[in-house]
Every structure is written in structure tokens, then in C-alpha cells.
PDB file of C-alpha atoms and ligand atoms in Angstrom:
ATOM      1  CA  MET A  59       0.000   0.000   0.000  1.00  0.00           C
ATOM      2  CA  ARG A  60       0.994   3.581  -0.507  1.00  0.00           C
ATOM      3  CA  LYS A  61       2.858   5.446   2.194  1.00  0.00           C
ATOM      4  CA  ASN A  62       1.946   8.585   4.041  1.00  0.00           C
ATOM      5  CA  ILE A  63       4.810  11.059   3.775  1.00  0.00           C
ATOM      6  CA  VAL A  64       5.567  14.502   5.154  1.00  0.00           C
ATOM      7  CA  ALA A  65       8.509  16.102   3.363  1.00  0.00           C
ATOM      8  CA  GLY A  66      10.079  19.458   4.147  1.00  0.00           C
ATOM      9  CA  ASN A  67      11.340  21.660   1.333  1.00  0.00           C
ATOM     10  CA  TRP A  68      13.717  24.162   2.843  1.00  0.00           C
ATOM     11  CA  LYS A  69      14.214  25.969  -0.501  1.00  0.00           C
ATOM     12  CA  MET A  70      17.035  28.575  -0.406  1.00  0.00           C
ATOM     13  CA  ASN A  71      16.900  29.049   3.346  1.00  0.00           C
ATOM     14  CA  THR A  72      19.349  28.509   6.235  1.00  0.00           C
ATOM     15  CA  THR A  73      23.115  28.836   6.306  1.00  0.00           C
ATOM     16  CA  LEU A  74      24.967  25.589   6.944  1.00  0.00           C
ATOM     17  CA  PRO A  75      25.123  26.050  10.763  1.00  0.00           C
ATOM     18  CA  GLU A  76      21.423  27.020  10.823  1.00  0.00           C
ATOM     19  CA  GLY A  77      20.529  24.022   8.679  1.00  0.00           C
ATOM     20  CA  ILE A  78      22.477  21.599  10.857  1.00  0.00           C
ATOM     21  CA  LYS A  79      20.739  23.002  13.941  1.00  0.00           C
ATOM     22  CA  LEU A  80      17.290  22.639  12.352  1.00  0.00           C
ATOM     23  CA  ALA A  81      18.036  19.086  11.244  1.00  0.00           C
ATOM     24  CA  GLU A  82      19.237  18.226  14.759  1.00  0.00           C
ATOM     25  CA  GLU A  83      16.030  19.633  16.204  1.00  0.00           C
ATOM     26  CA  VAL A  84      13.850  17.581  13.848  1.00  0.00           C
ATOM     27  CA  ASN A  85      15.955  14.469  14.494  1.00  0.00           C
ATOM     28  CA  ASP A  86      15.627  14.971  18.263  1.00  0.00           C
ATOM     29  CA  ALA A  87      11.892  15.682  18.073  1.00  0.00           C
ATOM     30  CA  LEU A  88      11.379  12.428  16.163  1.00  0.00           C
ATOM     31  CA  LYS A  89      13.065  10.443  18.956  1.00  0.00           C
ATOM     32  CA  ALA A  90      10.097  11.185  21.187  1.00  0.00           C
ATOM     33  CA  VAL A  91       7.357  10.076  18.777  1.00  0.00           C
ATOM     34  CA  GLU A  92       6.361   7.216  16.506  1.00  0.00           C
ATOM     35  CA  PRO A  93       5.310   9.117  13.392  1.00  0.00           C
ATOM     36  CA  LYS A  94       2.457   7.593  11.376  1.00  0.00           C
ATOM     37  CA  CYS A  95       4.160   8.748   8.190  1.00  0.00           C
ATOM     38  CA  ASP A  96       7.595   8.774   6.599  1.00  0.00           C
ATOM     39  CA  VAL A  97       9.384  12.037   7.330  1.00  0.00           C
ATOM     40  CA  VAL A  98      11.848  13.589   4.897  1.00  0.00           C
ATOM     41  CA  ILE A  99      13.770  16.856   4.862  1.00  0.00           C
ATOM     42  CA  CYS A 100      14.911  18.233   1.511  1.00  0.00           C
ATOM     43  CA  VAL A 101      17.753  20.676   2.014  1.00  0.00           C
ATOM     44  CA  PRO A 102      20.184  22.782  -0.045  1.00  0.00           C
ATOM     45  CA  PHE A 103      22.992  20.858  -1.779  1.00  0.00           C
ATOM     46  CA  THR A 104      25.591  22.503   0.461  1.00  0.00           C
ATOM     47  CA  HIS A 105      23.924  21.002   3.535  1.00  0.00           C
ATOM     48  CA  LEU A 106      23.355  17.428   2.417  1.00  0.00           C
ATOM     49  CA  ALA A 107      26.489  15.688   3.659  1.00  0.00           C
ATOM     50  CA  SER A 108      26.567  17.514   6.998  1.00  0.00           C
ATOM     51  CA  VAL A 109      22.856  17.029   7.637  1.00  0.00           C
ATOM     52  CA  ASN A 110      23.226  13.352   6.801  1.00  0.00           C
ATOM     53  CA  GLY A 111      25.803  13.210   9.554  1.00  0.00           C
ATOM     54  CA  VAL A 112      23.400  14.467  12.224  1.00  0.00           C
ATOM     55  CA  ILE A 113      20.500  12.179  11.278  1.00  0.00           C
ATOM     56  CA  THR A 114      20.684   9.363  13.809  1.00  0.00           C
ATOM     57  CA  GLU A 115      16.978   8.504  13.516  1.00  0.00           C
ATOM     58  CA  THR A 116      17.625   6.986  10.116  1.00  0.00           C
ATOM     59  CA  LYS A 117      14.509   4.806  10.225  1.00  0.00           C
ATOM     60  CA  LYS A 118      12.306   7.818  10.905  1.00  0.00           C
ATOM     61  CA  LEU A 119      13.984  10.603   8.951  1.00  0.00           C
ATOM     62  CA  GLY A 120      14.931  10.646   5.287  1.00  0.00           C
ATOM     63  CA  LEU A 121      17.087  13.187   3.494  1.00  0.00           C
ATOM     64  CA  GLY A 122      16.641  14.693   0.072  1.00  0.00           C
ATOM     65  CA  ALA A 123      17.933  17.336  -2.329  1.00  0.00           C
ATOM     66  CA  GLU A 124      15.764  20.002  -3.938  1.00  0.00           C
ATOM     67  CA  ASN A 125      16.955  19.413  -7.501  1.00  0.00           C
ATOM     68  CA  CYS A 126      19.623  17.627  -9.543  1.00  0.00           C
ATOM     69  CA  ALA A 127      21.245  18.083 -12.925  1.00  0.00           C
ATOM     70  CA  ASP A 128      19.826  16.757 -16.180  1.00  0.00           C
ATOM     71  CA  HIS A 129      23.243  15.398 -17.197  1.00  0.00           C
ATOM     72  CA  LYS A 130      25.282  12.562 -15.778  1.00  0.00           C
ATOM     73  CA  SER A 131      28.602  14.359 -15.280  1.00  0.00           C
ATOM     74  CA  GLY A 132      31.073  16.587 -17.092  1.00  0.00           C
ATOM     75  CA  ALA A 133      31.434  20.198 -18.144  1.00  0.00           C
ATOM     76  CA  TYR A 134      28.298  21.685 -16.565  1.00  0.00           C
ATOM     77  CA  THR A 135      29.735  24.328 -14.241  1.00  0.00           C
ATOM     78  CA  GLY A 136      27.683  24.830 -11.123  1.00  0.00           C
ATOM     79  CA  GLU A 137      25.456  21.795 -11.566  1.00  0.00           C
ATOM     80  CA  VAL A 138      25.061  18.933  -9.095  1.00  0.00           C
ATOM     81  CA  SER A 139      24.440  15.447 -10.443  1.00  0.00           C
ATOM     82  CA  ALA A 140      22.092  12.787  -9.135  1.00  0.00           C
ATOM     83  CA  ALA A 141      25.142  10.611  -8.390  1.00  0.00           C
ATOM     84  CA  MET A 142      26.631  13.414  -6.278  1.00  0.00           C
ATOM     85  CA  VAL A 143      23.375  13.790  -4.359  1.00  0.00           C
ATOM     86  CA  ALA A 144      23.190  10.034  -3.734  1.00  0.00           C
ATOM     87  CA  SER A 145      26.822   9.972  -2.580  1.00  0.00           C
ATOM     88  CA  THR A 146      25.970  12.291   0.348  1.00  0.00           C
ATOM     89  CA  GLY A 147      23.609   9.676   1.763  1.00  0.00           C
ATOM     90  CA  ALA A 148      20.435  11.363   0.498  1.00  0.00           C
ATOM     91  CA  GLY A 149      17.626   9.130  -0.710  1.00  0.00           C
ATOM     92  CA  TYR A 150      15.193  11.615  -2.235  1.00  0.00           C
ATOM     93  CA  VAL A 151      15.168  14.489  -4.688  1.00  0.00           C
ATOM     94  CA  ILE A 152      12.461  17.064  -5.414  1.00  0.00           C
ATOM     95  CA  LEU A 153      12.039  17.465  -9.183  1.00  0.00           C
ATOM     96  CA  GLY A 154       9.967  19.891 -11.225  1.00  0.00           C
ATOM     97  CA  HIS A 155       9.063  22.242  -8.405  1.00  0.00           C
ATOM     98  CA  SER A 156       7.031  25.135  -9.817  1.00  0.00           C
ATOM     99  CA  GLU A 157       9.770  27.582  -8.798  1.00  0.00           C
ATOM    100  CA  ARG A 158      12.221  25.681 -10.965  1.00  0.00           C
ATOM    101  CA  ARG A 159       9.761  25.407 -13.840  1.00  0.00           C
ATOM    102  CA  GLN A 160       8.963  29.132 -13.585  1.00  0.00           C
ATOM    103  CA  TYR A 161      12.343  30.747 -12.770  1.00  0.00           C
ATOM    104  CA  TYR A 162      14.790  28.274 -14.291  1.00  0.00           C
ATOM    105  CA  GLY A 163      12.887  27.219 -17.378  1.00  0.00           C
ATOM    106  CA  GLU A 164      12.606  23.524 -16.540  1.00  0.00           C
ATOM    107  CA  THR A 165      10.740  21.658 -19.228  1.00  0.00           C
ATOM    108  CA  ALA A 166       9.207  18.206 -19.422  1.00  0.00           C
ATOM    109  CA  GLU A 167      12.216  17.152 -21.490  1.00  0.00           C
ATOM    110  CA  THR A 168      14.805  18.160 -18.868  1.00  0.00           C
ATOM    111  CA  LEU A 169      12.615  16.657 -16.164  1.00  0.00           C
ATOM    112  CA  ARG A 170      12.497  13.293 -17.920  1.00  0.00           C
ATOM    113  CA  GLU A 171      16.324  13.287 -17.891  1.00  0.00           C
ATOM    114  CA  LYS A 172      16.413  14.238 -14.218  1.00  0.00           C
ATOM    115  CA  VAL A 173      13.902  11.549 -13.306  1.00  0.00           C
ATOM    116  CA  ALA A 174      15.870   8.904 -15.222  1.00  0.00           C
ATOM    117  CA  LEU A 175      19.197   9.893 -13.635  1.00  0.00           C
ATOM    118  CA  SER A 176      17.638  10.030 -10.163  1.00  0.00           C
ATOM    119  CA  LEU A 177      16.210   6.532 -10.521  1.00  0.00           C
ATOM    120  CA  GLU A 178      19.503   5.211 -11.922  1.00  0.00           C
ATOM    121  CA  ASN A 179      21.204   6.491  -8.787  1.00  0.00           C
ATOM    122  CA  GLY A 180      18.662   5.042  -6.407  1.00  0.00           C
ATOM    123  CA  LEU A 181      17.043   8.358  -5.498  1.00  0.00           C
ATOM    124  CA  THR A 182      13.284   8.615  -5.033  1.00  0.00           C
ATOM    125  CA  PRO A 183      11.938  11.569  -7.008  1.00  0.00           C
ATOM    126  CA  ILE A 184       9.304  13.770  -5.396  1.00  0.00           C
ATOM    127  CA  PHE A 185       7.821  15.020  -8.649  1.00  0.00           C
ATOM    128  CA  CYS A 186       5.870  18.289  -8.434  1.00  0.00           C
ATOM    129  CA  ILE A 187       2.908  19.322 -10.543  1.00  0.00           C
ATOM    130  CA  GLY A 188       0.325  22.082 -10.222  1.00  0.00           C
ATOM    131  CA  GLU A 189      -1.490  24.853 -12.004  1.00  0.00           C
ATOM    132  CA  VAL A 190      -1.169  28.642 -11.770  1.00  0.00           C
ATOM    133  CA  LEU A 191      -4.098  30.796 -10.669  1.00  0.00           C
ATOM    134  CA  GLU A 192      -5.218  31.787 -14.172  1.00  0.00           C
ATOM    135  CA  GLU A 193      -5.353  28.142 -15.174  1.00  0.00           C
ATOM    136  CA  ARG A 194      -7.531  27.272 -12.184  1.00  0.00           C
ATOM    137  CA  GLU A 195      -9.802  30.241 -12.799  1.00  0.00           C
ATOM    138  CA  ALA A 196     -10.185  29.158 -16.409  1.00  0.00           C
ATOM    139  CA  GLY A 197     -11.061  25.615 -15.268  1.00  0.00           C
ATOM    140  CA  LYS A 198      -7.931  24.203 -16.914  1.00  0.00           C
ATOM    141  CA  HIS A 199      -6.292  22.764 -13.790  1.00  0.00           C
ATOM    142  CA  PHE A 200      -7.220  19.167 -14.582  1.00  0.00           C
ATOM    143  CA  ASP A 201      -5.724  19.382 -18.071  1.00  0.00           C
ATOM    144  CA  VAL A 202      -2.597  21.117 -16.790  1.00  0.00           C
ATOM    145  CA  VAL A 203      -1.727  18.513 -14.176  1.00  0.00           C
ATOM    146  CA  LYS A 204      -2.608  15.673 -16.548  1.00  0.00           C
ATOM    147  CA  ALA A 205      -0.173  17.054 -19.137  1.00  0.00           C
ATOM    148  CA  GLN A 206       2.542  17.534 -16.502  1.00  0.00           C
ATOM    149  CA  VAL A 207       2.235  13.923 -15.338  1.00  0.00           C
ATOM    150  CA  GLU A 208       2.034  12.537 -18.877  1.00  0.00           C
ATOM    151  CA  ASP A 209       4.886  14.614 -20.310  1.00  0.00           C
ATOM    152  CA  GLY A 210       7.217  14.241 -17.328  1.00  0.00           C
ATOM    153  CA  LEU A 211       6.611  10.660 -16.253  1.00  0.00           C
ATOM    154  CA  PHE A 212       4.613   8.512 -18.664  1.00  0.00           C
ATOM    155  CA  ASN A 213       7.746   7.424 -20.525  1.00  0.00           C
ATOM    156  CA  LEU A 214       8.539   5.308 -17.439  1.00  0.00           C
ATOM    157  CA  SER A 215       7.884   1.598 -17.108  1.00  0.00           C
ATOM    158  CA  ALA A 216       5.233   0.671 -14.533  1.00  0.00           C
ATOM    159  CA  GLU A 217       8.037  -0.581 -12.284  1.00  0.00           C
ATOM    160  CA  ASP A 218       9.869   2.743 -12.396  1.00  0.00           C
ATOM    161  CA  PHE A 219       6.672   4.774 -12.091  1.00  0.00           C
ATOM    162  CA  GLY A 220       6.051   2.844  -8.886  1.00  0.00           C
ATOM    163  CA  LYS A 221       9.156   4.494  -7.392  1.00  0.00           C
ATOM    164  CA  ILE A 222       7.829   8.047  -7.872  1.00  0.00           C
ATOM    165  CA  ILE A 223       6.214  10.210  -5.203  1.00  0.00           C
ATOM    166  CA  LEU A 224       3.936  12.885  -6.650  1.00  0.00           C
ATOM    167  CA  ALA A 225       3.336  16.286  -5.080  1.00  0.00           C
ATOM    168  CA  TYR A 226       0.353  18.330  -6.212  1.00  0.00           C
ATOM    169  CA  GLU A 227       1.183  21.948  -5.472  1.00  0.00           C
ATOM    170  CA  PRO A 228      -1.188  24.597  -6.821  1.00  0.00           C
ATOM    171  CA  VAL A 229       1.151  27.491  -7.606  1.00  0.00           C
ATOM    172  CA  TRP A 230      -1.362  29.992  -6.212  1.00  0.00           C
ATOM    173  CA  ALA A 231      -1.102  28.316  -2.804  1.00  0.00           C
ATOM    174  CA  ILE A 232       2.699  28.184  -2.530  1.00  0.00           C
ATOM    175  CA  GLY A 233       4.035  30.615   0.046  1.00  0.00           C
ATOM    176  CA  THR A 234       0.870  32.698  -0.202  1.00  0.00           C
ATOM    177  CA  GLY A 235      -0.945  31.565   2.930  1.00  0.00           C
ATOM    178  CA  LYS A 236      -3.845  30.561   0.644  1.00  0.00           C
ATOM    179  CA  THR A 237      -4.291  26.812   0.997  1.00  0.00           C
ATOM    180  CA  ALA A 238      -6.406  24.748  -1.335  1.00  0.00           C
ATOM    181  CA  THR A 239      -9.434  23.536   0.586  1.00  0.00           C
ATOM    182  CA  SER A 240      -9.345  19.886   1.536  1.00  0.00           C
ATOM    183  CA  ASP A 241     -12.168  19.298  -0.964  1.00  0.00           C
ATOM    184  CA  GLN A 242     -10.212  21.002  -3.761  1.00  0.00           C
ATOM    185  CA  ALA A 243      -7.153  18.908  -2.890  1.00  0.00           C
ATOM    186  CA  GLU A 244      -9.152  15.674  -2.725  1.00  0.00           C
ATOM    187  CA  GLU A 245     -10.883  16.388  -6.030  1.00  0.00           C
ATOM    188  CA  ILE A 246      -7.677  16.855  -7.983  1.00  0.00           C
ATOM    189  CA  HIS A 247      -5.714  14.135  -6.169  1.00  0.00           C
ATOM    190  CA  ALA A 248      -8.469  11.663  -7.047  1.00  0.00           C
ATOM    191  CA  TYR A 249      -8.331  12.898 -10.635  1.00  0.00           C
ATOM    192  CA  ILE A 250      -4.535  12.463 -10.780  1.00  0.00           C
ATOM    193  CA  ARG A 251      -4.875   8.934  -9.397  1.00  0.00           C
ATOM    194  CA  GLY A 252      -7.376   8.226 -12.153  1.00  0.00           C
ATOM    195  CA  VAL A 253      -4.938   9.475 -14.795  1.00  0.00           C
ATOM    196  CA  ILE A 254      -2.293   7.114 -13.388  1.00  0.00           C
ATOM    197  CA  ALA A 255      -4.780   4.226 -13.308  1.00  0.00           C
ATOM    198  CA  ASP A 256      -5.672   4.774 -16.971  1.00  0.00           C
ATOM    199  CA  LYS A 257      -2.015   4.431 -17.924  1.00  0.00           C
ATOM    200  CA  TYR A 258      -0.575   1.919 -15.440  1.00  0.00           C
ATOM    201  CA  GLY A 259      -3.620   0.246 -13.921  1.00  0.00           C
ATOM    202  CA  LYS A 260      -5.413   0.526 -10.600  1.00  0.00           C
ATOM    203  CA  GLU A 261      -2.789  -1.249  -8.512  1.00  0.00           C
ATOM    204  CA  VAL A 262       0.030   1.116  -9.491  1.00  0.00           C
ATOM    205  CA  ALA A 263      -2.293   4.112  -9.016  1.00  0.00           C
ATOM    206  CA  ASP A 264      -3.407   2.903  -5.593  1.00  0.00           C
ATOM    207  CA  ASN A 265       0.201   2.465  -4.521  1.00  0.00           C
ATOM    208  CA  THR A 266       1.319   5.967  -5.591  1.00  0.00           C
ATOM    209  CA  SER A 267       1.728   8.511  -2.792  1.00  0.00           C
ATOM    210  CA  ILE A 268       0.302  11.884  -3.810  1.00  0.00           C
ATOM    211  CA  LEU A 269       1.321  14.704  -1.454  1.00  0.00           C
ATOM    212  CA  TYR A 270      -0.329  18.095  -1.192  1.00  0.00           C
ATOM    213  CA  GLY A 271       1.828  21.238  -1.058  1.00  0.00           C
ATOM    214  CA  GLY A 272       1.023  24.905  -0.714  1.00  0.00           C
ATOM    215  CA  SER A 273       0.707  26.745   2.608  1.00  0.00           C
ATOM    216  CA  CYS A 274       0.228  23.514   4.520  1.00  0.00           C
ATOM    217  CA  LYS A 275       0.577  24.173   8.236  1.00  0.00           C
ATOM    218  CA  PRO A 276      -0.211  22.524  11.582  1.00  0.00           C
ATOM    219  CA  SER A 277      -3.663  24.146  11.627  1.00  0.00           C
ATOM    220  CA  ASN A 278      -4.824  22.717   8.285  1.00  0.00           C
ATOM    221  CA  ALA A 279      -2.734  19.548   7.871  1.00  0.00           C
ATOM    222  CA  ALA A 280      -5.065  17.172   9.704  1.00  0.00           C
ATOM    223  CA  GLU A 281      -8.056  18.140   7.556  1.00  0.00           C
ATOM    224  CA  LEU A 282      -6.056  17.786   4.337  1.00  0.00           C
ATOM    225  CA  PHE A 283      -4.472  14.468   5.368  1.00  0.00           C
ATOM    226  CA  ALA A 284      -7.869  13.055   6.361  1.00  0.00           C
ATOM    227  CA  LYS A 285      -8.870  12.989   2.690  1.00  0.00           C
ATOM    228  CA  PRO A 286      -8.518   9.522   1.173  1.00  0.00           C
ATOM    229  CA  ASN A 287      -6.398  10.624  -1.777  1.00  0.00           C
ATOM    230  CA  VAL A 288      -4.120  13.022   0.121  1.00  0.00           C
ATOM    231  CA  ASP A 289      -1.142  10.985   1.295  1.00  0.00           C
ATOM    232  CA  GLY A 290       0.800  13.702   3.059  1.00  0.00           C
ATOM    233  CA  GLY A 291       2.424  17.024   2.364  1.00  0.00           C
ATOM    234  CA  LEU A 292       5.360  18.820   0.814  1.00  0.00           C
ATOM    235  CA  ILE A 293       6.020  21.611   3.241  1.00  0.00           C
ATOM    236  CA  GLY A 294       7.876  24.837   2.474  1.00  0.00           C
ATOM    237  CA  GLY A 295       7.648  27.691   4.980  1.00  0.00           C
ATOM    238  CA  ALA A 296       6.376  25.566   7.846  1.00  0.00           C
ATOM    239  CA  SER A 297       9.328  23.151   7.521  1.00  0.00           C
ATOM    240  CA  LEU A 298      11.731  25.863   8.667  1.00  0.00           C
ATOM    241  CA  LYS A 299      10.525  25.750  12.258  1.00  0.00           C
ATOM    242  CA  CYS A 300      10.853  22.403  13.989  1.00  0.00           C
ATOM    243  CA  ALA A 301       7.676  22.865  16.051  1.00  0.00           C
ATOM    244  CA  ASP A 302       5.563  23.703  12.981  1.00  0.00           C
ATOM    245  CA  PHE A 303       7.029  20.864  10.944  1.00  0.00           C
ATOM    246  CA  MET A 304       6.448  18.387  13.771  1.00  0.00           C
ATOM    247  CA  GLY A 305       2.912  19.720  14.158  1.00  0.00           C
ATOM    248  CA  ILE A 306       2.304  18.672  10.558  1.00  0.00           C
ATOM    249  CA  VAL A 307       4.065  15.290  10.998  1.00  0.00           C
ATOM    250  CA  ASN A 308       1.896  14.642  14.048  1.00  0.00           C
ATOM    251  CA  ALA A 309      -1.268  15.580  12.132  1.00  0.00           C
ATOM    252  CA  PHE A 310      -1.331  11.965  10.917  1.00  0.00           C
TER     253      PHE A 310
HETATM  254  P1  LIG B 525       4.845  26.492   1.165  1.00  0.00           P
HETATM  255  O1  LIG B 525       5.705  25.817   0.006  1.00  0.00           O
HETATM  256  O2  LIG B 525       4.525  25.411   2.154  1.00  0.00           O
HETATM  257  O3  LIG B 525       5.745  27.554   1.745  1.00  0.00           O
HETATM  258  O4  LIG B 525       3.620  27.078   0.538  1.00  0.00           O
HETATM  259  C1  LIG B 525       5.429  24.528  -0.450  1.00  0.00           C
HETATM  260  C2  LIG B 525       6.405  24.174  -1.551  1.00  0.00           C
HETATM  261  O5  LIG B 525       6.708  25.033  -2.384  1.00  0.00           O
HETATM  262  O6  LIG B 525       6.876  23.030  -1.625  1.00  0.00           O
END
């Protein structure tokens, strides 16, 4: 069966000492509880190896990067490969976040490369999809997320698709304080699961974790996670404070 997952996305926040301290806090907080979900923190590249060193609760806390390169290795100054990410001890990588699609021109083509390289290196992609406000207002959100899933992932075999975690993140809800209602989230998560079922069959679809992201916080997490097709959250702002992040983890 599919897993419940709460994953933090620190984005471009925290210096290395601040990041190590935050990771230590989350690691310590997890010692005291038995979370009913997998917990992951996705941190800046510069922090990966050091943060991996402070994670002692390895069964409870996973580590991920926020991106990786679309090439294997070589003359790509400033890029970080999937193999490099994996060599730090990380097990996850966020791919196709709307900020990367919007500000760094990521396309379905580059994302297919990133997904393939991540899987080759044993990383679990957390693949993000979601519509912008105008698309929702025009009623196009279903078509938009369908195209993002098809174009980014439907080249995969059923076996490889089974390794993907999806994150539905309506762009209008990211960092805005405006959360999708639990009914809006459930409606589109169920739709996405249907799209997966049409391609790979019901079993693969039922086993795919689909996270919600966008202004998820301790006060709304329980209602969102109670929906049958919402399998957890990808958490930005609220992952930067241990108490808030743990409040969301403990919402399960
Ligand atoms: P937010 O970000 O929780 O700050 O809205 C979510 C994300 O972008 O992953």
C-alpha cells in the first residue's frame, strides 16, 4: 500500500550552521514520537552531507535534495548530479518544483532526464505538478496537471513509475498563505490517481503517494491528510521551524 509522507522543502533558506541546527532539532523531536508517516527533509545541496551526519533517527527521517542536474557528469559548471546527491547519503530528490519550472525554465524534457538519472542512482523523485491561478480560474487545472504527469513521467515503465512520489502543489497556494481547501485537494488528487490508473492500472495508481503542497501548516494539515487521496504534504515555509514541521508530521 501507498505510504503517508511529510517532506520538508527548505528551498534557499538557512546557512549551513542554521541548517544543521534545524536538522538536529527535527531528528531529536522524532526520537520522542512514533510518526504515522515517513518524514523527509529536503535541504540545499551545500547542507546534504553535513545534515546526513546528524541524522541518527535513520529509520524515521529521510534526506533529500531540492533538484539535480539533467546530465550525468562533465562540463556543466555549477550543476550537481544525481550521483553526487546520492553519494551524500540522500535518498530523495524534489524534481519539477514550480519555482524551478517558472524561474529556471525547466521543461518536461529536462525533467524526464532528471527523473531517469535520479532513478539510476537510487534516489526517489518527489515530482511536483500544479497549475497557476489563471489556469484554475479558467477551469484548466485538470488538463494542466494531466499534461505535466504525462509529459514528465509517462515514458517510465510501470516498475519505475512505482518508485515516484507525486506532489500536487497549486502554484497559487505556494508561500501565499492561501491553501487549497481539503475538498479542492481531494478532487484533484483523485483525478490524478485516475490518470495514473488509466495508464498503469489501478494497482500502481493505488500504490502511488500523492502529497499536497502549498501553505500547509499545523492548523490545516489534519483536515487535508484526512482525505482519502491526500497521502501527506510537501512543506515549504512551515518546515523551517521544527515545532511547525512536527505539528504537521503529528497531524497523521
Ligand atoms: P509552502 O511551500 O509550504 O511555503 O507554501 C510549499 C512548496 O513550495 O513546496
